[in-house]
Amino acid sequence: MEASWRQVAGGRGRARGRATAVPSSGNGVHLRGAGRGREKGSVGAAGPGPSPGGAATAAAAELLSQRKFEEIKKANQAAAKKLVEEHFSSSSEEEGDEDFEGKRGKIVANTFITYTTQTDGDTCELERTKQYVNEAFQAGAMTCLICIASVKRNQAVWSCSGCFCIFHMPCIQKWAKDSQFLVSSLTDDDFGKKDYPWPCPKCRFEYKRSDTPSRYYCYCGKVEDPPLDPWLVPHSCGQVCEREFKPPCGHKCLLLCHPGPCPPCPKMVTTTCYCKKAKPIPRRCSAKEWSCQLPCGRKLLCGQHKCENPCHAGSCPPCPRVSRQKCVCGKQIAERSCASPLWHCDRVCGKTLPCGNHTCEQVCHVGACGECPRSGKRFCPCQKSKFSLPCTEDVPTCGDSCDKVLECGIHRCSQRCHRGPCETCRQEVEKHCRCGKHTKRMPCHKPYLCETKCVKMRDCQKHQCRRKCCPGNCPPCDQNCGRTLGCRNHKCASVCHRGSCYPCPETVDVKCNCGNTKVTVPCGRERTTRPPKCKEQCSRPPTCHHTSQEKHRCHFGSCPPCHQPCQKVLEKCGHLCPAPCHDQALIKQTGRHQPTGPWEQPSEPAFIQTALPCPPCQVPIPMQCLGKHEVSPLPCHAVGPYSCKRVCGRTLDCQNHTCMKECHKVTEIGACTGKNKAGPECLQCEEGCSKSRPVGCPHPCVLPCHPGACPPCVQMLRIKCHCKITSLYVECRKITTADVSEKNLLSCCKNQCPKELPCGHRCKEMCHPGECPFNCNQKVKLRCPCKRIKKELQCNKVREHQISIECDTTCKEMKRKASEIKEAETKAALEEEKRRQQAELEAFENRLKGRRKKNRKRDEVAVELSLWQKYKYYLLPVCAVPVLVFAWLVCSCSDDMR
């Protein structure tokens, strides 16, 4: 069965010929898929009429192609939008991991734990509410029983108030409409004038025509078209439910808007027990009726005993005790329950009636037997005459005709008054058959049924009546419906009917592989429902040589590869194989058919499971290398002589070098040969002597590589003296063996040191090492700061700043005169600069007044130069000569005076 909302939503499959709503650019809705033949005609009619020119035809073709393009564009946009919405809102594709499911279960449990934490909370009543809330959160758990499809988060739904089952809004509307039409078409001649109810597809709870859902509300019915909120239960408004509890107790549900029935009332009330003996205590309103478990103590119906049952609700049960009681007539005594003191035996009463001739024929009864039934006036058998006779005589026949209506209901009995039943009617009449199509003359007591079979359709409108001589009131169809239900697993077991069959009432358990975990889903959903995740361990036997397989969860398909250590005993060494189990290794199959050319598609590689041999033993075995340098662990399969790749390192015969060959086998010669002694396989030393020479000896040893010390060096060594001027030749051994003082004597050239002292004079000492002594006694001339006064002093005293010469008054006077001359020159230069700037300013102002060039010379200001400005270059040398002569004379006089 295809869901109605599916048939309307898309333009594919079964809804191919139906009108499909596609959102257009305007405010309206454009219908596609309905009347395709007319659509082509309308397009042709909309275009311009045929014209002889080609311009009109081209314009019409362009308009037609443009319209087709727009339609295809809108269809693609609608399909893309629908795909996005389904992908966003699909609950069947959502998958939660175990952590998420555990958290969700804890949240639901914490929501309902407050209902059971206080006095006598009843957890049984909460199971239905928990189940509906869990199904609302669980992906794919909510299923519409009409279309057998998942209820998604963004679809309009309707919930039954009887069984709380959820259906798609289009599905339930179509169901209600079809149900009302079928009932009215069978019972109402005017088809729909009466208000016929329609049933719920699951619980058969009947609703009125006015209760047919037309709008989408939340579970509590407060909000119309509740928005999709990922933080709320799907199809919930998020407000407090506030529905009345059933049975009503005066309180309202306090949960948020939820699917399914409301939980038991959690309010606390103070009530007493059933027998009213215990003190009132606070209890949940849903469990306010309680038992104190004390004996009831109320009088039983027998009036002798009291109720011994614990405090209970309702009336007391019958008395369970047994006692000996007489029957009503008092003839028999039997042990019977105290709760039923009145009982009748199976004996006839037998008491003599008042007439004295007959006895009572009633079975054990209460009270008097009554008058004799044969006493008083009695009728004859035909009920026409009365006779007063004693009870001992029978009533005679009256002799008149019987005249009773016979069994045929038409004729009367023609015999004389007689006892017993009348005989059958033997008159021949013209009888019509039951269906009224044929007539026949036959005895009145015999029924006449023709052989004509009724061809009318029964109420199912599928099968003919086929009853012989049917009077027109064809019975309801007694055949089974037999149509395949929407689950596609069962057939309708109801009597053949019109309209859609009810949904399959069966449920199917979708189990895990081991069967311990299961999920109950409506029949037909087991094909699309994923098996539940089982937390039990897989119980399959191992497929490898191990006695038990690795622990893993229950699953479908083959078990994962075994990763336990192989632990098989290896044949060569006897060790256990430590590699992971390789009894069922996947190996790519070789030798398959190869493609003959690029046009042939290559086949996918095939893998086969096969047992691989154990890998080589990797158990470490300590082994010594050939050169006995180290003991390393080698894999068991590679045990044997090996080279550690190090340098041999054994000492050669020269006692200075070692063997540089890679680790190799060495033959030990003699018992006293050391571990580091070279053998015949080692290299022979062919290098020169590489021992360190004495300090200062640059010559190599003249002998080849040898043991022991080298001989003294007798070669002549050329060295420089201390002053680095003269070259000296000395034996190498004298230099290398001499101490510091001897080396200084050997390096001395016996000449004066050519080095200059810091003062600039030559050192007076003989060739010596190190720095020259600073004791210069040579005379130097010293002047005052103005260079006028001059004296000769010792160099070392001058360097040590022990003596200095200061200027006298004459020097100061000369300095003052020189400064005055310099100031006068500076002042004259400033005045000259000012006059020049003034002249330039006046010339600039004259140019601005717009005067002609020929008159500019008149306006120029004549600047008269001073004598100093005219002759300063001649006066300066003339004045400087007398000053210098005067200074020299003063200096000479001062020297003579000293």
Steps between C-alpha positions, in 0.01 A plus 500: 500500500645834397461786745271776384750767594758318293273490202441874520856602584682377191440469130655156460387137533133447576420871502620544149165594358386707793532874536820594678530824690812692406570837661516775241653845507160660565264467793304211352586133442559361154370147440712262298425152378123544458371509147816471299312485173322824576821664602642469151182634351490792736855594414416493133191708561691753705746573222427716200300364213661361188625754255659463161821668621774308687541770771176403676590129496845569646352719774245231590771232516716723717209570735419130523860405579521777759188373675626144502830618640323688780286196587801270512688756710214523752470121517871461571489768768203331666671159489818646650304672776311181578824299510655748743194496726484121503869476571468749786186356654541130435490306820559162342857589402603640837733275688608543861789325657478309826618794709223719362238229560624455856478872570152518348383208714636669813320825414167320453553299820580817698183661363277228647699415812320767700177304454637202692740648758232572759230295663394194299562631150367259238750435222266277299280791396800693373614238251262607222597866532871408506455284192335779299762757605783259412345429160467873437876542547603176332573523127241314289298372799184699430311337213175591330293178491305616196792549260758293696751787473709683756358811659752778446562800717365763262181319390151584622364220722186406692489299825210275598351586841426134569818310412727809449625356173645761261401527132587734217241776465424424129478127578248535784290750305476262205424212738215689668353611168511148352348345814208741507436454128493119529260501794267756343500326161381176662240637741393843379310543176591868483874436542632720775205682650538328836791546739676163489802439725841388383733268699866528598707265280660339805265498801165540308408792727215679321507872419224724369511662160572834670806346669675440168840673537552798274782685676836396641525550877760405758438210739327714764294687239609852595716600204402467136784404262767467773842607364783250462735539798796259536499553878138382543313176445392484133150647443505654852439867586726492807230633737356324805252230394215591745272223371251342743611170647307183421318403715437864597626600843481880477870544415678564169810352338822687587726358230593702194293433190562127436373208291306209645283490812568726794682332790321432829418808704805593711317728746514414870169454686416378850272191497414205721485132411205302362369385840541851654686359800848639433607860555497716183842536339629709204513303175512554126164596355532218245551250786280657763305178553707269719468209735615492859528117479298457821204256505188651347258386778178583317196261526463269202174433317452176691445710814712265717865561413720804450733577208851385579668638188744791533364851453361506145296709259137434408262253662623199689527169316255215576557307820757230427395268785309169449202375707232227490178646362157367402346547162184706448272201532695365800548151360875514452792633713838580339823689577484824311657844500373730770454771244214309322261367769203455259529202263274259318533124481402295190208310659136546406289647778241211510269662750125425471310786347180633665287290266634189670533317169822632353849587630722808436725445200723806556868453588615616847328836548414756767152555642167317440452272206181678382167371359467196278550608134202276393252663730240761385360557143705360216487549116473229238802448268364745240443767769134549396309330790541510884432210737471479883630156593679342794877502487500126458320513159646615169327770287311338203506631141213728399435347152532835320762565233847583625538816282855577628742678264741249354876545475469653153326799662234508224266204540320359806467148639185323362494206750273456794614627839795280586781467737860547393645713217318560173615324184693671221317703234442286190325748273657580160555868429675716237820601681754766406864432567684709757662727244164550320622403156327159465157338597401133552197302620595282798393401858463795728727361772796466267722806437576594139858604423609550143848427368569855384811649666500861609732723300486804727821629657535461870587788731870458422426594135745231390316165518160394368236358734478166308230380741219293345163669486615806696207722615715817453635544851842367411696406811829675576804359325632207700829464312829617638642824362839345423657822372863562585531760771734795492762298689523263199536210741142413595163495334185658631321244721176700522185416311508636147430873513516817299766767522846476649588227741591583855874518573670179595456456878805279529832613636839360411803470723815616323770308681872510506697202381493320836134589568553646847433859392191585303291795386126465444384676184174490300482221250655612173763724656740216568647534151608860552571489874857445593564227754562633851849526637551206729726536802541126545819322403511307174437131571611351169765227512846601380586425139874472564704255706446691827263356756329835555476814293563858600221672689291726282140613478222308332491575126374383164723355232830328555703565812797738476842346443654338805782706646605258774859375499537190285689299769570209269822303570755568227659187358861620464558663839208396718399855593140624497390718208432851641345643181126581481279213390537441125265207444259713294709761323357683198720455193440656163414235246741479209472346156160648423381601158677811373318755281577460132481871424402840632137444400465215747433603858758363745354275764533587867774314686382190683629395839500152646548383855783262557730390780851645478807325640650632819756776444868440586569474871592836648595383850829681592801272549823659640789455251861632497630670187803374303736753655362441850403863538146451625231247588177596320160329494429356156169360370482129550476431126818706430727355772863453379837677470451863404697818464402793719624742225731673745874563446711206618700721739767245594852646569749439219864403546610866493308554822381834362215415263201264499351281230254703290333206328132428559427251778652171384608166627834504692712192556648489847871401493635367827339481838647832618355705215284777638146583393615825328804349329487499122487170319629387161171610339549862614668773288879568505603857600654683199490858630781723621568592861212710624615555856490851634827696467654711779359847538657724238636222277341526155687202350345154463655185638745349250397144599185311379218430749678341796440422863673702773635860499637678193882594480607868568474740205847625375378719212588874499210728574486854363363749751464876523661706777293698744511808284383298194784627280778242515454126411682250729565125437477271807466121542139394548570293809667802675191707450256229606700408813598854616321685776373856473827679586700282264250558221534877553882478470480282188261747338704815576700659210718727730397823313314811625127463510348674195160550658357846566380605838155654542667838507641443152870445594697175436550245780856521644501129623658189328269261304260372758163326520182668611418870527774764510553671841355858512795701636580743216746776617531686169449883501179634339373859441178604681291814406219693662144473363546798268836363376688813594710370800737198434715279748704165478409221757545118553260287295383276784407796723306666219306173435415472863359859505735599780598835330280744303552858352231765537446820295610834649342853477656570162332191353170612645532852354564358154197276529277797597612708198439208264147455635421873457607489135281195442195666659546811282507286188184317608315825570599648163381188322159522671457867402589420140241222491228731635572767233491239227165364620355855519608569142340177377177582683473845342576362154224239544248767604586710193439202270160447658394862420524417128772751398679461176850357476653827374392683817615230740856641527362833624307335778791289622651615825869569479679320775832655600766250617718572803883511490522174684271325251701638209854425630453215754679247284808727487502619858484152659844376378660837577372499859589136558873549424566754785304283742706194425828694527392637831411157631832356391692776674312447821573126495870560436527745787336262739739220401802720550378604838475141609 
